[in-house]
Short mmCIF file of C-alpha atoms and ligand atoms in Angstrom, two decimals:
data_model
loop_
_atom_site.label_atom_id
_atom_site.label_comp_id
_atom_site.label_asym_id
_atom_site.label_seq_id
_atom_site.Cartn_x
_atom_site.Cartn_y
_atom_site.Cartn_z
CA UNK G 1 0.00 0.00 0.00
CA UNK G 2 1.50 3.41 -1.01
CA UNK G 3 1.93 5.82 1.88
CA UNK G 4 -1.61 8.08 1.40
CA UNK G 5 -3.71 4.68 1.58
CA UNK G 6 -2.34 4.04 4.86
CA UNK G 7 -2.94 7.55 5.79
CA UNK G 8 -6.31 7.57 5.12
CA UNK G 9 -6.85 4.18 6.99
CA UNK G 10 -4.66 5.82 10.05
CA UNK G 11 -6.53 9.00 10.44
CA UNK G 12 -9.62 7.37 10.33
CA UNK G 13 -8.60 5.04 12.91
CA UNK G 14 -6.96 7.92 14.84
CA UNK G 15 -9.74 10.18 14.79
CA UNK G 16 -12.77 8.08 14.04
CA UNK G 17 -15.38 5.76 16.59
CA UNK G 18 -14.40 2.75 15.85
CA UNK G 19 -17.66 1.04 15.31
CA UNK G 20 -16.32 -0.35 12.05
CA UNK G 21 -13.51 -2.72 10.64
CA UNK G 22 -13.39 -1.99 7.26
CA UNK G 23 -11.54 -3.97 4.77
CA UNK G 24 -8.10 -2.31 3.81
CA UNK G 25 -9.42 -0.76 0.75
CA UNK G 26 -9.78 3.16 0.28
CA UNK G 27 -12.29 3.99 -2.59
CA UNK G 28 -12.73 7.12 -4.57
CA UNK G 29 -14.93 6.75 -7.64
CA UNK G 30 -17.48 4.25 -8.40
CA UNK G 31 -19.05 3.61 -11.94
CA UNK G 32 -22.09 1.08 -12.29
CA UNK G 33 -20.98 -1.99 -10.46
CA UNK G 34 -16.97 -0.94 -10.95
CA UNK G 35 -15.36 0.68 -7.94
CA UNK G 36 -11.61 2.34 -7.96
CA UNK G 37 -9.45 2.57 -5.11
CA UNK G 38 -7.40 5.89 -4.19
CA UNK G 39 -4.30 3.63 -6.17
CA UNK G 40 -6.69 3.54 -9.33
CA UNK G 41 -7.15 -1.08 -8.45
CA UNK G 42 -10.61 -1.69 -10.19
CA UNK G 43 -12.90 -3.88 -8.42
CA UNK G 44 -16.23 -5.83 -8.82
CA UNK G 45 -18.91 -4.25 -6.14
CA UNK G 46 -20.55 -7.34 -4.24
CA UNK G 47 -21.39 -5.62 -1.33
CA UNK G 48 -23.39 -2.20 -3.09
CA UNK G 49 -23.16 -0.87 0.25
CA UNK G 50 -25.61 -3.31 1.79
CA UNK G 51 -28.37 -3.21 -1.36
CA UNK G 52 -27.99 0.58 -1.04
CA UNK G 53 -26.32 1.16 -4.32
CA UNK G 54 -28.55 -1.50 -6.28
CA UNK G 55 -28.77 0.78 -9.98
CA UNK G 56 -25.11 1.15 -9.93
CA UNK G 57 -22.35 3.64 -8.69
CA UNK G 58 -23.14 6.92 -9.76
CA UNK G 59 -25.92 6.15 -12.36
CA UNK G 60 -26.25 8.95 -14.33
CA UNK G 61 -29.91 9.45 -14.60
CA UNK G 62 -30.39 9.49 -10.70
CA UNK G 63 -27.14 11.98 -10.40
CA UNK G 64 -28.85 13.91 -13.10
CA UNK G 65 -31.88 14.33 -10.94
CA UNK G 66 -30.28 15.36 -7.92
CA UNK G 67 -28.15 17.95 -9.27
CA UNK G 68 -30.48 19.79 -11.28
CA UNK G 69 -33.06 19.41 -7.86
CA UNK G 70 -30.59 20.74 -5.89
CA UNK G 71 -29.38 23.71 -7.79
CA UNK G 72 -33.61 24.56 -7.99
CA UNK G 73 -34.56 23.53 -3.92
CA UNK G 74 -33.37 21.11 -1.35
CA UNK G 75 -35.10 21.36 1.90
CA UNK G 76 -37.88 23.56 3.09
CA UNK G 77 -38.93 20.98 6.17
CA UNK G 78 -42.51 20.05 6.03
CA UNK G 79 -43.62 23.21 7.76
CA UNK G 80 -44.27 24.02 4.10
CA UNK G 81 -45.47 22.08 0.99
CA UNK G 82 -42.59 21.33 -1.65
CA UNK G 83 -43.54 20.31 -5.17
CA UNK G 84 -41.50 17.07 -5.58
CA UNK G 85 -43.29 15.46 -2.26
CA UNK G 86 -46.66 14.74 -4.13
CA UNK G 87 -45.37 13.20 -7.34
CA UNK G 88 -42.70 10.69 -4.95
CA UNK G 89 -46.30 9.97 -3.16
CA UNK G 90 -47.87 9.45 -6.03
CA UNK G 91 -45.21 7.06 -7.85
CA UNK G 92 -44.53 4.77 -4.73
CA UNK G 93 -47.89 4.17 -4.41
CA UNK G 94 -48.44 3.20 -7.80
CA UNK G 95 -45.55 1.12 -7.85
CA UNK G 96 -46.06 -0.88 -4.90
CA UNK G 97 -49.63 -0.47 -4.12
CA UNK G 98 -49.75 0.92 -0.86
CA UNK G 99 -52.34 3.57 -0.01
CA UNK G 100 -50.19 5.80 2.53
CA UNK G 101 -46.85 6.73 2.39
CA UNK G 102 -44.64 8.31 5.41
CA UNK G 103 -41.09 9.58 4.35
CA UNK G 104 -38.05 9.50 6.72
CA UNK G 105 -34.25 9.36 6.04
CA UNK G 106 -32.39 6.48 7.37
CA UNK G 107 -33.86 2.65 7.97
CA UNK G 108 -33.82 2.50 11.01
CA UNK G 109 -35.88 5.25 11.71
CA UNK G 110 -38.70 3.69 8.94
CA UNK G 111 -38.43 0.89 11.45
CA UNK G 112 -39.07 3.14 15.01
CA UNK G 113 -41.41 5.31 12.46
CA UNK G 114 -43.40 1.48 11.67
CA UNK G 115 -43.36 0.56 15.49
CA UNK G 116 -45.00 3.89 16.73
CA UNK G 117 -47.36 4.11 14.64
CA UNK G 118 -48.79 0.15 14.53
CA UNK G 119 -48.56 1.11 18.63
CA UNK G 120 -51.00 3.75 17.93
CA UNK G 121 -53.03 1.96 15.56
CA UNK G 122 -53.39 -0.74 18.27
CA UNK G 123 -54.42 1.84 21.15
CA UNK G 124 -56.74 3.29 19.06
CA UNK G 125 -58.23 1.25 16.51
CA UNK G 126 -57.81 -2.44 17.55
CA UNK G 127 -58.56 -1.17 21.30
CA UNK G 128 -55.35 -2.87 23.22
CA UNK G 129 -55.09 -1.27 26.52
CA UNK G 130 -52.75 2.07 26.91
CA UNK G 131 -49.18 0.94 27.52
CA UNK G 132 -49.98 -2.86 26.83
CA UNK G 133 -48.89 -3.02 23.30
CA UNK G 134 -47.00 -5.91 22.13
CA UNK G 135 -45.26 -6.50 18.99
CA UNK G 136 -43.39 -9.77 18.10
CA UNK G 137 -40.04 -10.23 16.45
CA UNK G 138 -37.88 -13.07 15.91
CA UNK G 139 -34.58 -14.21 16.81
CA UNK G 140 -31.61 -12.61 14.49
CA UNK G 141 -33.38 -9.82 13.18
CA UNK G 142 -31.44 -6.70 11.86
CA UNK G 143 -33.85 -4.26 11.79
CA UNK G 144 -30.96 -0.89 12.67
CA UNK G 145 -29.07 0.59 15.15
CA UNK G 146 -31.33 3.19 17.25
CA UNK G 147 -31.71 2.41 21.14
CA UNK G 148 -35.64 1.17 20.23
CA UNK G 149 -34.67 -1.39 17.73
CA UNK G 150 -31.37 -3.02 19.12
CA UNK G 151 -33.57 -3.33 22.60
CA UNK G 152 -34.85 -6.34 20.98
CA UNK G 153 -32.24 -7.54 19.21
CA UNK G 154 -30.59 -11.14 19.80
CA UNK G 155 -27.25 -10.39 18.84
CA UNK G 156 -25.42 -9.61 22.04
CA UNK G 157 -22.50 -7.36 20.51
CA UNK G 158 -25.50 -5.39 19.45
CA UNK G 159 -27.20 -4.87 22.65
CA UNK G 160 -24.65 -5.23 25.74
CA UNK G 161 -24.08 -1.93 27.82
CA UNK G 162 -26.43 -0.20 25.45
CA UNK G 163 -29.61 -0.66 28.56
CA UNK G 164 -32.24 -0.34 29.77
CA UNK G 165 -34.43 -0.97 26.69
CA UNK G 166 -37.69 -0.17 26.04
CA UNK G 167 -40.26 -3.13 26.67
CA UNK G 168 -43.76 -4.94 24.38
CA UNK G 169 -41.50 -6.97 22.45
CA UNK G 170 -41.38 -10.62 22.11
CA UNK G 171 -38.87 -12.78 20.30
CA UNK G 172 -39.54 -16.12 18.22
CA UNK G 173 -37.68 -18.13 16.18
CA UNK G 174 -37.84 -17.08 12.25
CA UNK G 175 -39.49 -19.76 10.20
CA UNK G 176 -41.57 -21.07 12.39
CA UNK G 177 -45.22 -20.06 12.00
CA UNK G 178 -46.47 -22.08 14.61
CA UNK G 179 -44.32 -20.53 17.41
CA UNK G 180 -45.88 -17.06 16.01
CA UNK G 181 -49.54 -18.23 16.93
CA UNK G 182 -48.58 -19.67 20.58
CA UNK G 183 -46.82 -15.97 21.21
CA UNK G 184 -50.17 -13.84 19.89
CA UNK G 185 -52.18 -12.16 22.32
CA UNK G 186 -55.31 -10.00 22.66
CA UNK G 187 -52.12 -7.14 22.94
CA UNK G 188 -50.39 -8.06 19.94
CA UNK G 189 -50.41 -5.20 17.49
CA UNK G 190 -47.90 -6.52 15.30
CA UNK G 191 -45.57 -9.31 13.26
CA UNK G 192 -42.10 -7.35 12.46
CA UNK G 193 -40.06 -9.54 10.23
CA UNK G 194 -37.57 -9.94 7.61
CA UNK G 195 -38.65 -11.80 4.45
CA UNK G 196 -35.00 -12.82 4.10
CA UNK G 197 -32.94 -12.23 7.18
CA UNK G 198 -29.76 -10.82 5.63
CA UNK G 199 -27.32 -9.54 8.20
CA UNK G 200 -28.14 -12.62 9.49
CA UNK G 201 -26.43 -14.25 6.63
CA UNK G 202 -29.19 -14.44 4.01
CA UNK G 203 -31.34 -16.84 5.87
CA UNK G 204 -34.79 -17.80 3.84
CA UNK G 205 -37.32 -18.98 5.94
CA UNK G 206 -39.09 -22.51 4.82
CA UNK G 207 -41.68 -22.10 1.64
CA UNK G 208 -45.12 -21.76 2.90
CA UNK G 209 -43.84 -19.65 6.46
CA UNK G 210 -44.85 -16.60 5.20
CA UNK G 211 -48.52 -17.77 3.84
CA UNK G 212 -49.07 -18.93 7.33
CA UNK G 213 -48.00 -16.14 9.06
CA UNK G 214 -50.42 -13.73 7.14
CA UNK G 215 -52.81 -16.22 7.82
CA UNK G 216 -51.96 -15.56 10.79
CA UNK G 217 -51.95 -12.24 11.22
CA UNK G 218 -55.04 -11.66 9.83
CA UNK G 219 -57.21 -14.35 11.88
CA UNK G 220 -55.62 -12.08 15.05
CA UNK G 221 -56.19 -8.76 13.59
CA UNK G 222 -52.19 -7.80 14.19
CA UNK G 223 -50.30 -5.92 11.69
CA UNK G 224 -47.92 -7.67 9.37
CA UNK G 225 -45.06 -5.35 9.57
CA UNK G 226 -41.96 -6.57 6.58
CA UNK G 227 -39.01 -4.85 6.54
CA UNK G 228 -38.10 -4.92 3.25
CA UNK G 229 -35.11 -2.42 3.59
CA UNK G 230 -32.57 -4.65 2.14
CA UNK G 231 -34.67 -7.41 0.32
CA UNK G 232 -37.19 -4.74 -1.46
CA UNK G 233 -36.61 -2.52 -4.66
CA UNK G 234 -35.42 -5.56 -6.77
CA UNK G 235 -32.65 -6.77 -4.61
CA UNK G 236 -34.49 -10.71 -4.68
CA UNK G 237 -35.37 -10.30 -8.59
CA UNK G 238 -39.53 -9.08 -8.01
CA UNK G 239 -40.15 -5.39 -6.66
CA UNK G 240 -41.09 -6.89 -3.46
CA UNK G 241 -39.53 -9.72 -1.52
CA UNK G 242 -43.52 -10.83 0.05
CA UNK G 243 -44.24 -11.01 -3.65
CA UNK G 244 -42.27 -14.06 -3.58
CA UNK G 245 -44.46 -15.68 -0.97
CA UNK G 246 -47.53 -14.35 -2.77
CA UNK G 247 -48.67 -11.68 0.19
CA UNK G 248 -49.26 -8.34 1.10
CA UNK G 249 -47.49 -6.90 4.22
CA UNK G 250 -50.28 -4.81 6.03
CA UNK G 251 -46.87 -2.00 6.47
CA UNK G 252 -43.23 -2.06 4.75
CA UNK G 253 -40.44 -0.63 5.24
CA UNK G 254 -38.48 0.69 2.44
CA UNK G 255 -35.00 2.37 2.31
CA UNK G 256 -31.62 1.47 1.04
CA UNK G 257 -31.72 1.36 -2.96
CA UNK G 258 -34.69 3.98 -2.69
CA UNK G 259 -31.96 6.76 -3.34
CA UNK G 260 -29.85 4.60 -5.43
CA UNK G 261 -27.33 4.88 -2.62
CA UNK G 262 -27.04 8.82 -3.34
CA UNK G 263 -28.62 10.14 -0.39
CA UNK G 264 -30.76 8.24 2.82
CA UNK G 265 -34.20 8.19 1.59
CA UNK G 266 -36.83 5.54 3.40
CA UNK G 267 -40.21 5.15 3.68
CA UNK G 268 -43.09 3.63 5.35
CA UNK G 269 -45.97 2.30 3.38
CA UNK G 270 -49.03 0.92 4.94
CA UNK G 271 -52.11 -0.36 3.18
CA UNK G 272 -54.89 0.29 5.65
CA UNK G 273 -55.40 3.03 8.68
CA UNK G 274 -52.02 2.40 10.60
CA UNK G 275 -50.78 5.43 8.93
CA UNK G 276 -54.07 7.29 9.31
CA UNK G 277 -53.75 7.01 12.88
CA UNK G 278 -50.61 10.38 12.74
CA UNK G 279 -52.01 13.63 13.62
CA UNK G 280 -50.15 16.93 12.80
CA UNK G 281 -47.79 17.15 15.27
CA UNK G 282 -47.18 13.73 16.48
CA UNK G 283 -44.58 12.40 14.59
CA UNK G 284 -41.81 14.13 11.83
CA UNK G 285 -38.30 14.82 10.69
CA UNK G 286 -36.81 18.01 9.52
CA UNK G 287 -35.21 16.22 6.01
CA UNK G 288 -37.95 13.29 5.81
CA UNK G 289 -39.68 14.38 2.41
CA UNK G 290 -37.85 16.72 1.26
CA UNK G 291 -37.55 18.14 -2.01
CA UNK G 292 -33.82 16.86 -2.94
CA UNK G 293 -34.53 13.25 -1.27
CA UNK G 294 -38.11 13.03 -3.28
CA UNK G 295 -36.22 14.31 -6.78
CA UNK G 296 -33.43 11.39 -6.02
CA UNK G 297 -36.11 8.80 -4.56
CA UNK G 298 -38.39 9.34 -7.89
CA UNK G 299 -35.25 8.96 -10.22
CA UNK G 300 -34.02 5.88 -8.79
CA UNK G 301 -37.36 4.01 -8.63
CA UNK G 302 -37.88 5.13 -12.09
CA UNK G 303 -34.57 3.76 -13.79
CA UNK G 304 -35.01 0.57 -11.54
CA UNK G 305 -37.98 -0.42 -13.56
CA UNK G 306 -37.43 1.43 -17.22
CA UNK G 307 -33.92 0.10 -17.17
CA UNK G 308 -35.17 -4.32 -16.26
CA UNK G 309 -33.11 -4.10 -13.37
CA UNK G 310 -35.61 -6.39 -11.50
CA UNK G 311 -35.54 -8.85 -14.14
CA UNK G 312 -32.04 -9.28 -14.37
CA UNK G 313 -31.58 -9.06 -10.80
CA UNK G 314 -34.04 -12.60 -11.44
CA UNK G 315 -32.27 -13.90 -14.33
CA UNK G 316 -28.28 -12.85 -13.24
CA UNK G 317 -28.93 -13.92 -9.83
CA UNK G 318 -30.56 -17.76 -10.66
CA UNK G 319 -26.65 -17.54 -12.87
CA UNK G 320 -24.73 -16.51 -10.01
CA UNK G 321 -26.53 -19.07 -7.48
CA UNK G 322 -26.06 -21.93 -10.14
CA UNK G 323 -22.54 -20.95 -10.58
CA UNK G 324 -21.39 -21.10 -7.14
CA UNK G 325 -23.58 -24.12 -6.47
CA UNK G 326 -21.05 -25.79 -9.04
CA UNK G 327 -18.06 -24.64 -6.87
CA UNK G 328 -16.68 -27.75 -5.92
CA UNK G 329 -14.49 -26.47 -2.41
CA UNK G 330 -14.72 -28.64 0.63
CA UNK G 331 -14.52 -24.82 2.27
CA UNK G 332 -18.25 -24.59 1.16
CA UNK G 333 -20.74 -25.33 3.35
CA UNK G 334 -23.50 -23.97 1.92
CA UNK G 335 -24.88 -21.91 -0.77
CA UNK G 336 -28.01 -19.69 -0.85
CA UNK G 337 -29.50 -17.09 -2.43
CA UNK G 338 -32.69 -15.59 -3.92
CA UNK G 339 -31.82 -12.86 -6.91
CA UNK G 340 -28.58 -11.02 -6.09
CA UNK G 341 -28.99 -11.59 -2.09
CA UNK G 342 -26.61 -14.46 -2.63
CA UNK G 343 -24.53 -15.83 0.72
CA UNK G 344 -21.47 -18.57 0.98
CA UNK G 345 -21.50 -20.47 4.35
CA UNK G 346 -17.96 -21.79 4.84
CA UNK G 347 -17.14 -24.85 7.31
CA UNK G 348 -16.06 -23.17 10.43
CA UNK G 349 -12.88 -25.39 9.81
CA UNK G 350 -12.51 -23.11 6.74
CA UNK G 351 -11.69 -20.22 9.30
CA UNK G 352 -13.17 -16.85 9.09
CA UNK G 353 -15.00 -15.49 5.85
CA UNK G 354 -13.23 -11.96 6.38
CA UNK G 355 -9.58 -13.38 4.89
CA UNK G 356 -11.52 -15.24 2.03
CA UNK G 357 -12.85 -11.60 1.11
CA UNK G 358 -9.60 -9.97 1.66
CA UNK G 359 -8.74 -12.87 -0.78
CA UNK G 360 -11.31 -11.45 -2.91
CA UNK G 361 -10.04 -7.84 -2.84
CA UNK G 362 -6.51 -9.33 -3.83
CA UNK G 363 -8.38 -10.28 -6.94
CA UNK G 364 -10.52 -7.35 -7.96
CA UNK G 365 -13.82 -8.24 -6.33
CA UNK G 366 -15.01 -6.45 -2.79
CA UNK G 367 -17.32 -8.83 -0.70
CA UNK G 368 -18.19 -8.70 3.02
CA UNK G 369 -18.47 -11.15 5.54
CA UNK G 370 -20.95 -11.80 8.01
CA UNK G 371 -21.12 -13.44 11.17
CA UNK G 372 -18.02 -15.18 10.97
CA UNK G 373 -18.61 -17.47 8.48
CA UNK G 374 -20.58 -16.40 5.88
CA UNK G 375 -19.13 -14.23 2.80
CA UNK G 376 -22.28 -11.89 1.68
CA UNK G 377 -22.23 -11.53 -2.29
CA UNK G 378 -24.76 -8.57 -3.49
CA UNK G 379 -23.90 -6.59 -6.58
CA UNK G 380 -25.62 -3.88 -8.01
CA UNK G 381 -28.75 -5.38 -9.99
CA UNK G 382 -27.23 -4.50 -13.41
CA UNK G 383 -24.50 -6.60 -13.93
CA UNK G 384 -24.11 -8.68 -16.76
CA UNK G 385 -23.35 -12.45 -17.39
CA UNK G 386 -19.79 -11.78 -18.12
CA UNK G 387 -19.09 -9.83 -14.80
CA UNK G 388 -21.22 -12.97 -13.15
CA UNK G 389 -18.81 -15.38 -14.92
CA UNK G 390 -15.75 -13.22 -14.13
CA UNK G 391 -16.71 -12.91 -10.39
CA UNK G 392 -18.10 -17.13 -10.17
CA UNK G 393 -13.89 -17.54 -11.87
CA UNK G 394 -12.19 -15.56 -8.74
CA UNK G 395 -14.57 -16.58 -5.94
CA UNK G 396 -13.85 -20.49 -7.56
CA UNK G 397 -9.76 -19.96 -7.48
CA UNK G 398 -10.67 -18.42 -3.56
CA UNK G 399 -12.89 -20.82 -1.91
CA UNK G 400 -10.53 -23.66 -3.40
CA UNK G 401 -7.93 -21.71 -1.60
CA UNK G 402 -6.45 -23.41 1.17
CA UNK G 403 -5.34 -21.25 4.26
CA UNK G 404 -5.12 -23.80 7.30
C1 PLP A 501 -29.83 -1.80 6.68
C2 PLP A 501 -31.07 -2.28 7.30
C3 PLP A 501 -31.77 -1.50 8.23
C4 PLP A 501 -31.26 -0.18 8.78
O1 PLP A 501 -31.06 0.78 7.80
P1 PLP A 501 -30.13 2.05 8.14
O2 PLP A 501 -30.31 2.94 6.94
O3 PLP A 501 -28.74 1.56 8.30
O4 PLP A 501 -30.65 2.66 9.38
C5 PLP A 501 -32.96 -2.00 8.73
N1 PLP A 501 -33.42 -3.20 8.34
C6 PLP A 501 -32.78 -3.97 7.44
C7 PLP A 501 -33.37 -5.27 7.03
C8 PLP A 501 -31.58 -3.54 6.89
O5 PLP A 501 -30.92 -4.33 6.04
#
């Protein structure tokens, strides 16, 4: 590494929380699902910054958008009316089908944004006593990082010394419908799940889960609540990742690709009154909705589907699973995927994911490991089959790789 890589790295470490461990690489320009380092190394994008970056690096159209917005009008806070609000309404909805539509910035706060208000919806339309609200959760979620959401988190590095946490959750096991109905009660005001736990390592729950649980969720009147933060937009090759499992989630969370990974943009949609229940006043955010983050929002939806990147996010991804399915590495323990949310369990004999990605980087392609090990593949939903076949070629030569 030349002397201003290591800089970079040693300021940031000098300087910076260290809440991260980044992977020795220092980036500075990204081009559809290309990245350059600061030494001018190209490499394949298999992270996308978590499904944020899912049209590409850069895309032009979206960057188009947001400069010309923000030379006309960024924020005006929703004390006022701005005039890119209504048509981002009015395009999500159509696209997804959801009848209200509550803009915020980051996903986590979608997710406390989600929890309030099926809370309120309980109180005061399903009648739960005040204070008595329950909502259920299961075991390994990733829902953020706010003091609300890692309360009921199962993941102790998450949680420990961050107390006293808020109480009304309750955790189940994921996939399991039937431990859902033994934890519903006449308090229950909602179901907040994953469709495809990815932090978790891209875990898919058992076919048929998710027709159960709105089964469910329905029979108790309790709100079906899917973050689809990371699995929505594409990522799983259909708009929605409940699609899949032929249902409708009641509320979703979206955030992640909605900006195309140039600015936080999320969003609650809800398809009955759990919105309706927000009165002026009770809830907000001074950049949630605002006119630069609706321009950017409405651009990146809009190439997502004009430019097929669902579709191939289908077709590239059912390539990439088949290809590393025909990996032949004792390191491999298992393969999964749905679309381009595509995970590598290694044999904990294998040792840790993180030095088969820094393996990776050695050979042009940036992947991130997860929970020890699991190596996380996710590029941006427009690659081709030749950047599949070039990544399957490298991440073959790797996992072959013997490090013991
Ligand atoms: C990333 C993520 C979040 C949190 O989003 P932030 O923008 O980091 O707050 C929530 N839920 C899921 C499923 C995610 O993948």
């Amino acid at each position: 590494m030349s002397a201003s890589v290591i800089d970079f790295i040693a300021t940031e470490a000098r300087f910076g929380a260290r809440n991260y461990e980044p992977i020795g690489v220092v980036l500075s320009r990204g081009e559809g699902v290309w990245v350059w380092d600061t030494e001018g190394n190209r490499y394949l994008d298999c992270l996308s910054a978590y499904s944020a970056v899912s049209q590409g690096h850069c895309h032009p159209k979206i960057l188009a958008a947001m400069v010309e917005q923000a030379h006309r009008l960024t924020l005006t806070s929703r004390a006022f009316h701005n005039d890119q609000l209504a048509l981002f309404y009015e395009e999500i909805a159509a696209l997804t089908g959801s009848h209200k539509v509550l803009p915020m910035n980051s996903g986590a706060e979608a997710v406390e944004s989600a929890i309030k208000s099926v809370r309120k919806w309980g109180y005061e339309v399903k009648g739960v006593p005040d204070g008595q609200a329950e909502i259920i959760v299961c075991a390994n979620n990733f829902h953020g990082r706010t003091l609300g959401i890692v309360g009921f988190s199962t993941d102790p590095e998450t949680r420990t010394h961050f107390g006293p946490f808020a109480p009304g959750f309750r955790i189940i096991p994921f996939g399991d419908a039937a431990t859902l109905e033994e934890a519903i009660t006449p308090n229950t005001v909602a179901f907040l799940v994953e469709p495809i736990q990815g932090e978790a390592g891209v875990v898919i729950p058992p076919a048929g889960y998710f027709t159960e649980v709105r089964e469910l969720c329905t029979a108790n009147n309790v709100m079906l609540v899917l973050d689809e933060i990371q699995t929505g937009l594409g990522r799983t090759g259909k708009l929605l990742a409940e699609q899949h499992e032929g249902i409708e989630a009641d509320v979703t969370q979206l955030g992640k690709a909605l900006s195309g990974g140039f600015y936080p943009v999320s969003a609650v949609l809800s398809n009955n009154d759990v919105l309706g229940t927000l009165r002026p006043g009770q809830h907000g955010s001074t950049f949630g909705g605002n006119p630069l983050a609706c321009a950017v929002a409405r651009a990146a939806i809009r190439v997502l589907v004009e430019e097929g990147m669902i579709d191939n996010a289908a077709g590239q991804g059912a390539r990439f699973l088949e290809g590393l399915k025909d990996i032949r590495a004792n390191t491999i323990r298992e393969v999964r995927g749905r679309g381009l949310m595509l995970a590598v369990e290694l044999h904990p004999e294998a040792g840790r994911a993180r030095r088969y990605c820094e393996a990776l980087q050695a050979k042009g392609i940036l992947a991130k490991d997860t929970h020890e090990h699991t190596i996380r593949i996710a590029p941006p939903l427009v690659i081709t089959s030749d950047q599949v076949d070039w990544a399957l070629e490298r991440l073959a030569t790797t996992l072959t790789q013997d490090f013991s």
